[in-house]
Amino acid sequence: MENQKCNKEHPQVVVVMVPLPAQGHLNQLLHLSHLITTYGIPVHFAGSSTHNRQAKLRLQGWDTETLTKIHFHDFELPPYDSTSPKIDLSCPFPQHLLPLFEASTHLRDPVSQLLQQLSGKFDRVVVIHDVIMAYVVQDVKLLPNAEAYTFNPISAFTTFLQTWETIPENYKLHFQLQHSTTDIIPKDILTDAYRCMSKEMLEFAMNQFKLLGFKSGWLYNTSRVIEGRYLQLLETIHSTKEETKHFALGPFSPVVIESAENRHHSFKWLDEQEKDSVIYVSFGSTVSLRGDQIEELAKGLEESGEKFIWVLRGADPNDVFAQGDQVTRPHLQQGYEERVKDRGIVLRDWAPQLEILAHPSVGGFMSHCGWNSCMESISMGVPIAAWPMHSDQPRNAILISEVLRIGMVVKDWARRSELVTSSTIANVVKALMASEEGKEMKERAAKLGEGVRESVAQGGVASLERDDFIAYITR
Ligand SMILES: O=c1ccn([C@@H]2O[C@H](COP(=O)(O)OP(=O)(O)O[C@H]3O[C@H](CO)[C@@H](O)[C@H](O)[C@H]3O)[C@@H](O)[C@H]2O)c(=O)[nH]1
């Protein structure tokens, strides 16, 4: 149903989404598109044809009214190097995606043309672009009735730490005294968290950051219920530089709508398990584990004696549909799945993660701490066994384990080049699922999840902030 806040007297506004073509980023803007259409505002989703195709697959089950309001623009990318994901234990950064990201900069011309067309038809064109797609949307600056909002796909906590690193020491001290931040900045902020990117990838990202400065505002897929303090700090830091609005609109997809006829086969098994008895294990879409690490994980899950549901897939290639679905699906030792079948199941295709996390039998999540996974787990009140792999994940793991205290660490970032043994894995799983400490984490996670779900219900803080954002862009 259309949100009543968008009234007829408002100027005619259109939103143009410019996502980064990678699962963890694109999916978020797809959900944000859905959210914005509920206010009656049309959304144009501008992306590569291949990745839009991937996005459309995720729309199955969405209501038809939403679908008619999202207009997909499928632009062709020039050919780019489709290397396979590499497996690297100490630095599993998805380096293979760089050629795709570079190719995406060619979207600038078609996106500019689209903006120009829409600028002639609507009173205002509102562009929402991924933080590392800044180059593509530069021509917004040429249009009198267009404005751009930068979408930050990671946590406010990690973004704040990134910003904090760039601040001169003397100002840091001043800031800490003024804003009493000494107790909320972790002692070890993992300054090397992003170091495992290649020079080229780092350069690509930095070049995009240099092109920001649209000044309209920042959008976050987070909630003030989870990271209000860090959002506030970001607002304070930015306000000393420029007038920029910050909107925390997330979580974009915390409510699960299960369609009975399309239920995934794993739910039959989950339905038979006791409440909170299953740990869900998945490492997102960008990481391939090495064979020996997969073996240790398999043994560890078995040794833990706990129930589990494990998504065992390699990283997404940089072009999922170029030559068929080429995600690797590693094999396990013969007989393993049969041996554990009463206690665990292994999935090799795309799993309905949010729905799995929402299932009452799921009481824990072993995760790489990609921001989507963190948000989904928090929204569903599920505590996390944090096994960060790259980029923002090590810092998200600190947020989960030290700040929110709703999880424990499987693998410390400082020991990232070491293989994690089966006994370490078994111990963490047992601790999360069956210890007093794990129980306390579960209680905190459940309470936080409840708060987050309340925040998106009518009148909740997130819901009001969404209304504010819509009111602002339709001002
Ligand atoms: O079988 C699967 C696997 C994944 N997912 C979904 O895919 C998304 C995965 O996102 P995320 O947990 O953030 O992991 P990545 O795919 O690794 O995300 C990349 O993008 C994120 C947002 O920028 C960053 O936080 C991560 O570090 C980066 O690796 C989530 O919504 C999952 O629910 C499924 O639904 N089924």
mmCIF file with all atom_site columns, N, CA and C in Angstrom, residues 402-443:
data_model
loop_
_atom_site.group_PDB
_atom_site.id
_atom_site.type_symbol
_atom_site.label_atom_id
_atom_site.label_alt_id
_atom_site.label_comp_id
_atom_site.label_asym_id
_atom_site.label_entity_id
_atom_site.label_seq_id
_atom_site.pdbx_PDB_ins_code
_atom_site.Cartn_x
_atom_site.Cartn_y
_atom_site.Cartn_z
_atom_site.occupancy
_atom_site.B_iso_or_equiv
_atom_site.pdbx_formal_charge
_atom_site.auth_seq_id
_atom_site.auth_comp_id
_atom_site.auth_asym_id
_atom_site.auth_atom_id
_atom_site.pdbx_PDB_model_num
ATOM 1   N N  . GLU A 1 402 ? 32.490 -6.575  20.946 1.00 0.00 ? 402 GLU A N  1
ATOM 2   C CA . GLU A 1 402 ? 32.894 -5.699  22.048 1.00 0.00 ? 402 GLU A CA 1
ATOM 3   C C  . GLU A 1 402 ? 31.896 -4.592  22.365 1.00 0.00 ? 402 GLU A C  1
ATOM 4   N N  . VAL A 1 403 ? 31.284 -4.043  21.324 1.00 0.00 ? 403 VAL A N  1
ATOM 5   C CA . VAL A 1 403 ? 30.393 -2.900  21.572 1.00 0.00 ? 403 VAL A CA 1
ATOM 6   C C  . VAL A 1 403 ? 28.980 -3.385  21.930 1.00 0.00 ? 403 VAL A C  1
ATOM 7   N N  . LEU A 1 404 ? 28.411 -4.204  21.049 1.00 0.00 ? 404 LEU A N  1
ATOM 8   C CA . LEU A 1 404 ? 27.035 -4.661  21.299 1.00 0.00 ? 404 LEU A CA 1
ATOM 9   C C  . LEU A 1 404 ? 27.005 -5.906  22.198 1.00 0.00 ? 404 LEU A C  1
ATOM 10  N N  . ARG A 1 405 ? 28.103 -6.603  22.254 1.00 0.00 ? 405 ARG A N  1
ATOM 11  C CA . ARG A 1 405 ? 28.273 -7.837  23.056 1.00 0.00 ? 405 ARG A CA 1
ATOM 12  C C  . ARG A 1 405 ? 27.182 -8.882  22.746 1.00 0.00 ? 405 ARG A C  1
ATOM 13  N N  . ILE A 1 406 ? 26.989 -9.058  21.443 1.00 0.00 ? 406 ILE A N  1
ATOM 14  C CA . ILE A 1 406 ? 26.016 -10.066 21.015 1.00 0.00 ? 406 ILE A CA 1
ATOM 15  C C  . ILE A 1 406 ? 26.719 -11.157 20.195 1.00 0.00 ? 406 ILE A C  1
ATOM 16  N N  . GLY A 1 407 ? 27.991 -11.335 20.455 1.00 0.00 ? 407 GLY A N  1
ATOM 17  C CA . GLY A 1 407 ? 28.693 -12.375 19.712 1.00 0.00 ? 407 GLY A CA 1
ATOM 18  C C  . GLY A 1 407 ? 30.097 -12.567 20.216 1.00 0.00 ? 407 GLY A C  1
ATOM 19  N N  . MET A 1 408 ? 30.721 -13.639 19.745 1.00 0.00 ? 408 MET A N  1
ATOM 20  C CA . MET A 1 408 ? 32.105 -13.935 20.126 1.00 0.00 ? 408 MET A CA 1
ATOM 21  C C  . MET A 1 408 ? 32.931 -14.172 18.869 1.00 0.00 ? 408 MET A C  1
ATOM 22  N N  . VAL A 1 409 ? 34.243 -14.030 19.025 1.00 0.00 ? 409 VAL A N  1
ATOM 23  C CA . VAL A 1 409 ? 35.103 -14.098 17.851 1.00 0.00 ? 409 VAL A CA 1
ATOM 24  C C  . VAL A 1 409 ? 35.610 -15.528 17.617 1.00 0.00 ? 409 VAL A C  1
ATOM 25  N N  . VAL A 1 410 ? 35.511 -16.003 16.376 1.00 0.00 ? 410 VAL A N  1
ATOM 26  C CA . VAL A 1 410 ? 36.044 -17.324 16.027 1.00 0.00 ? 410 VAL A CA 1
ATOM 27  C C  . VAL A 1 410 ? 37.531 -17.165 15.741 1.00 0.00 ? 410 VAL A C  1
ATOM 28  N N  . LYS A 1 411 ? 37.821 -16.154 14.912 1.00 0.00 ? 411 LYS A N  1
ATOM 29  C CA . LYS A 1 411 ? 39.197 -15.961 14.491 1.00 0.00 ? 411 LYS A CA 1
ATOM 30  C C  . LYS A 1 411 ? 39.578 -14.498 14.638 1.00 0.00 ? 411 LYS A C  1
ATOM 31  N N  . ASP A 1 412 ? 40.562 -14.299 15.476 1.00 0.00 ? 412 ASP A N  1
ATOM 32  C CA . ASP A 1 412 ? 41.024 -12.954 15.713 1.00 0.00 ? 412 ASP A CA 1
ATOM 33  C C  . ASP A 1 412 ? 41.688 -12.412 14.440 1.00 0.00 ? 412 ASP A C  1
ATOM 34  N N  . TRP A 1 413 ? 41.452 -11.136 14.127 1.00 0.00 ? 413 TRP A N  1
ATOM 35  C CA . TRP A 1 413 ? 41.987 -10.550 12.901 1.00 0.00 ? 413 TRP A CA 1
ATOM 36  C C  . TRP A 1 413 ? 43.516 -10.631 12.869 1.00 0.00 ? 413 TRP A C  1
ATOM 37  N N  . ALA A 1 414 ? 44.143 -10.467 14.033 1.00 0.00 ? 414 ALA A N  1
ATOM 38  C CA . ALA A 1 414 ? 45.611 -10.486 14.082 1.00 0.00 ? 414 ALA A CA 1
ATOM 39  C C  . ALA A 1 414 ? 46.170 -11.843 13.646 1.00 0.00 ? 414 ALA A C  1
ATOM 40  N N  . ARG A 1 415 ? 45.345 -12.894 13.745 1.00 0.00 ? 415 ARG A N  1
ATOM 41  C CA . ARG A 1 415 ? 45.831 -14.239 13.379 1.00 0.00 ? 415 ARG A CA 1
ATOM 42  C C  . ARG A 1 415 ? 45.196 -14.708 12.074 1.00 0.00 ? 415 ARG A C  1
ATOM 43  N N  . ARG A 1 416 ? 44.920 -13.747 11.194 1.00 0.00 ? 416 ARG A N  1
ATOM 44  C CA . ARG A 1 416 ? 44.141 -14.083 10.002 1.00 0.00 ? 416 ARG A CA 1
ATOM 45  C C  . ARG A 1 416 ? 44.831 -15.037 9.042  1.00 0.00 ? 416 ARG A C  1
ATOM 46  N N  . SER A 1 417 ? 46.188 -15.107 9.099  1.00 0.00 ? 417 SER A N  1
ATOM 47  C CA . SER A 1 417 ? 46.838 -15.999 8.134  1.00 0.00 ? 417 SER A CA 1
ATOM 48  C C  . SER A 1 417 ? 46.899 -17.448 8.625  1.00 0.00 ? 417 SER A C  1
ATOM 49  N N  . GLU A 1 418 ? 46.414 -17.670 9.846  1.00 0.00 ? 418 GLU A N  1
ATOM 50  C CA . GLU A 1 418 ? 46.470 -19.048 10.372 1.00 0.00 ? 418 GLU A CA 1
ATOM 51  C C  . GLU A 1 418 ? 45.190 -19.824 10.041 1.00 0.00 ? 418 GLU A C  1
ATOM 52  N N  . LEU A 1 419 ? 45.393 -21.115 9.872  1.00 0.00 ? 419 LEU A N  1
ATOM 53  C CA . LEU A 1 419 ? 44.236 -22.000 9.666  1.00 0.00 ? 419 LEU A CA 1
ATOM 54  C C  . LEU A 1 419 ? 43.474 -22.093 10.996 1.00 0.00 ? 419 LEU A C  1
ATOM 55  N N  . VAL A 1 420 ? 42.166 -22.050 10.980 1.00 0.00 ? 420 VAL A N  1
ATOM 56  C CA . VAL A 1 420 ? 41.412 -22.220 12.225 1.00 0.00 ? 420 VAL A CA 1
ATOM 57  C C  . VAL A 1 420 ? 41.118 -23.708 12.388 1.00 0.00 ? 420 VAL A C  1
ATOM 58  N N  . THR A 1 421 ? 41.552 -24.244 13.488 1.00 0.00 ? 421 THR A N  1
ATOM 59  C CA . THR A 1 421 ? 41.446 -25.706 13.656 1.00 0.00 ? 421 THR A CA 1
ATOM 60  C C  . THR A 1 421 ? 40.024 -26.121 14.017 1.00 0.00 ? 421 THR A C  1
ATOM 61  N N  . SER A 1 422 ? 39.764 -27.389 13.811 1.00 0.00 ? 422 SER A N  1
ATOM 62  C CA . SER A 1 422 ? 38.421 -27.903 14.115 1.00 0.00 ? 422 SER A CA 1
ATOM 63  C C  . SER A 1 422 ? 38.094 -27.734 15.600 1.00 0.00 ? 422 SER A C  1
ATOM 64  N N  . SER A 1 423 ? 39.114 -27.869 16.465 1.00 0.00 ? 423 SER A N  1
ATOM 65  C CA . SER A 1 423 ? 38.782 -27.777 17.896 1.00 0.00 ? 423 SER A CA 1
ATOM 66  C C  . SER A 1 423 ? 38.407 -26.341 18.267 1.00 0.00 ? 423 SER A C  1
ATOM 67  N N  . THR A 1 424 ? 39.077 -25.346 17.655 1.00 0.00 ? 424 THR A N  1
ATOM 68  C CA . THR A 1 424 ? 38.686 -23.953 17.935 1.00 0.00 ? 424 THR A CA 1
ATOM 69  C C  . THR A 1 424 ? 37.241 -23.744 17.480 1.00 0.00 ? 424 THR A C  1
ATOM 70  N N  . ILE A 1 425 ? 36.949 -24.235 16.289 1.00 0.00 ? 425 ILE A N  1
ATOM 71  C CA . ILE A 1 425 ? 35.584 -24.050 15.754 1.00 0.00 ? 425 ILE A CA 1
ATOM 72  C C  . ILE A 1 425 ? 34.558 -24.730 16.658 1.00 0.00 ? 425 ILE A C  1
ATOM 73  N N  . ALA A 1 426 ? 34.865 -25.966 17.050 1.00 0.00 ? 426 ALA A N  1
ATOM 74  C CA . ALA A 1 426 ? 33.922 -26.709 17.903 1.00 0.00 ? 426 ALA A CA 1
ATOM 75  C C  . ALA A 1 426 ? 33.708 -25.963 19.225 1.00 0.00 ? 426 ALA A C  1
ATOM 76  N N  . ASN A 1 427 ? 34.801 -25.433 19.794 1.00 0.00 ? 427 ASN A N  1
ATOM 77  C CA . ASN A 1 427 ? 34.674 -24.730 21.082 1.00 0.00 ? 427 ASN A CA 1
ATOM 78  C C  . ASN A 1 427 ? 33.820 -23.468 20.965 1.00 0.00 ? 427 ASN A C  1
ATOM 79  N N  . VAL A 1 428 ? 34.037 -22.704 19.885 1.00 0.00 ? 428 VAL A N  1
ATOM 80  C CA . VAL A 1 428 ? 33.245 -21.472 19.729 1.00 0.00 ? 428 VAL A CA 1
ATOM 81  C C  . VAL A 1 428 ? 31.762 -21.831 19.520 1.00 0.00 ? 428 VAL A C  1
ATOM 82  N N  . VAL A 1 429 ? 31.522 -22.838 18.706 1.00 0.00 ? 429 VAL A N  1
ATOM 83  C CA . VAL A 1 429 ? 30.119 -23.215 18.449 1.00 0.00 ? 429 VAL A CA 1
ATOM 84  C C  . VAL A 1 429 ? 29.444 -23.632 19.761 1.00 0.00 ? 429 VAL A C  1
ATOM 85  N N  . LYS A 1 430 ? 30.163 -24.446 20.545 1.00 0.00 ? 430 LYS A N  1
ATOM 86  C CA . LYS A 1 430 ? 29.575 -24.888 21.830 1.00 0.00 ? 430 LYS A CA 1
ATOM 87  C C  . LYS A 1 430 ? 29.349 -23.687 22.744 1.00 0.00 ? 430 LYS A C  1
ATOM 88  N N  . ALA A 1 431 ? 30.345 -22.788 22.771 1.00 0.00 ? 431 ALA A N  1
ATOM 89  C CA . ALA A 1 431 ? 30.219 -21.623 23.664 1.00 0.00 ? 431 ALA A CA 1
ATOM 90  C C  . ALA A 1 431 ? 29.026 -20.754 23.257 1.00 0.00 ? 431 ALA A C  1
ATOM 91  N N  . LEU A 1 432 ? 28.862 -20.537 21.964 1.00 0.00 ? 432 LEU A N  1
ATOM 92  C CA . LEU A 1 432 ? 27.764 -19.667 21.522 1.00 0.00 ? 432 LEU A CA 1
ATOM 93  C C  . LEU A 1 432 ? 26.405 -20.333 21.755 1.00 0.00 ? 432 LEU A C  1
ATOM 94  N N  . MET A 1 433 ? 26.351 -21.640 21.480 1.00 0.00 ? 433 MET A N  1
ATOM 95  C CA . MET A 1 433 ? 25.053 -22.313 21.489 1.00 0.00 ? 433 MET A CA 1
ATOM 96  C C  . MET A 1 433 ? 24.682 -22.901 22.857 1.00 0.00 ? 433 MET A C  1
ATOM 97  N N  . ALA A 1 434 ? 25.697 -23.182 23.684 1.00 0.00 ? 434 ALA A N  1
ATOM 98  C CA . ALA A 1 434 ? 25.337 -23.960 24.874 1.00 0.00 ? 434 ALA A CA 1
ATOM 99  C C  . ALA A 1 434 ? 26.008 -23.496 26.168 1.00 0.00 ? 434 ALA A C  1
ATOM 100 N N  . SER A 1 435 ? 26.612 -22.303 26.199 1.00 0.00 ? 435 SER A N  1
ATOM 101 C CA . SER A 1 435 ? 27.229 -21.881 27.470 1.00 0.00 ? 435 SER A CA 1
ATOM 102 C C  . SER A 1 435 ? 26.419 -20.755 28.109 1.00 0.00 ? 435 SER A C  1
ATOM 103 N N  . GLU A 1 436 ? 26.742 -20.452 29.337 1.00 0.00 ? 436 GLU A N  1
ATOM 104 C CA . GLU A 1 436 ? 26.076 -19.355 30.046 1.00 0.00 ? 436 GLU A CA 1
ATOM 105 C C  . GLU A 1 436 ? 26.354 -18.026 29.319 1.00 0.00 ? 436 GLU A C  1
ATOM 106 N N  . GLU A 1 437 ? 27.634 -17.874 28.875 1.00 0.00 ? 437 GLU A N  1
ATOM 107 C CA . GLU A 1 437 ? 28.026 -16.654 28.159 1.00 0.00 ? 437 GLU A CA 1
ATOM 108 C C  . GLU A 1 437 ? 27.207 -16.513 26.861 1.00 0.00 ? 437 GLU A C  1
ATOM 109 N N  . GLY A 1 438 ? 27.070 -17.647 26.167 1.00 0.00 ? 438 GLY A N  1
ATOM 110 C CA . GLY A 1 438 ? 26.301 -17.656 24.918 1.00 0.00 ? 438 GLY A CA 1
ATOM 111 C C  . GLY A 1 438 ? 24.844 -17.291 25.179 1.00 0.00 ? 438 GLY A C  1
ATOM 112 N N  . LYS A 1 439 ? 24.335 -17.784 26.316 1.00 0.00 ? 439 LYS A N  1
ATOM 113 C CA . LYS A 1 439 ? 22.937 -17.513 26.650 1.00 0.00 ? 439 LYS A CA 1
ATOM 114 C C  . LYS A 1 439 ? 22.723 -16.010 26.877 1.00 0.00 ? 439 LYS A C  1
ATOM 115 N N  . GLU A 1 440 ? 23.706 -15.406 27.563 1.00 0.00 ? 440 GLU A N  1
ATOM 116 C CA . GLU A 1 440 ? 23.587 -13.958 27.814 1.00 0.00 ? 440 GLU A CA 1
ATOM 117 C C  . GLU A 1 440 ? 23.636 -13.175 26.497 1.00 0.00 ? 440 GLU A C  1
ATOM 118 N N  . MET A 1 441 ? 24.509 -13.640 25.586 1.00 0.00 ? 441 MET A N  1
ATOM 119 C CA . MET A 1 441 ? 24.594 -12.965 24.284 1.00 0.00 ? 441 MET A CA 1
ATOM 120 C C  . MET A 1 441 ? 23.271 -13.091 23.539 1.00 0.00 ? 441 MET A C  1
ATOM 121 N N  . LYS A 1 442 ? 22.702 -14.281 23.629 1.00 0.00 ? 442 LYS A N  1
ATOM 122 C CA . LYS A 1 442 ? 21.428 -14.526 22.951 1.00 0.00 ? 442 LYS A CA 1
ATOM 123 C C  . LYS A 1 442 ? 20.349 -13.598 23.498 1.00 0.00 ? 442 LYS A C  1
ATOM 124 N N  . GLU A 1 443 ? 20.364 -13.413 24.822 1.00 0.00 ? 443 GLU A N  1
ATOM 125 C CA . GLU A 1 443 ? 19.351 -12.541 25.429 1.00 0.00 ? 443 GLU A CA 1
ATOM 126 C C  . GLU A 1 443 ? 19.521 -11.097 24.953 1.00 0.00 ? 443 GLU A C  1
#
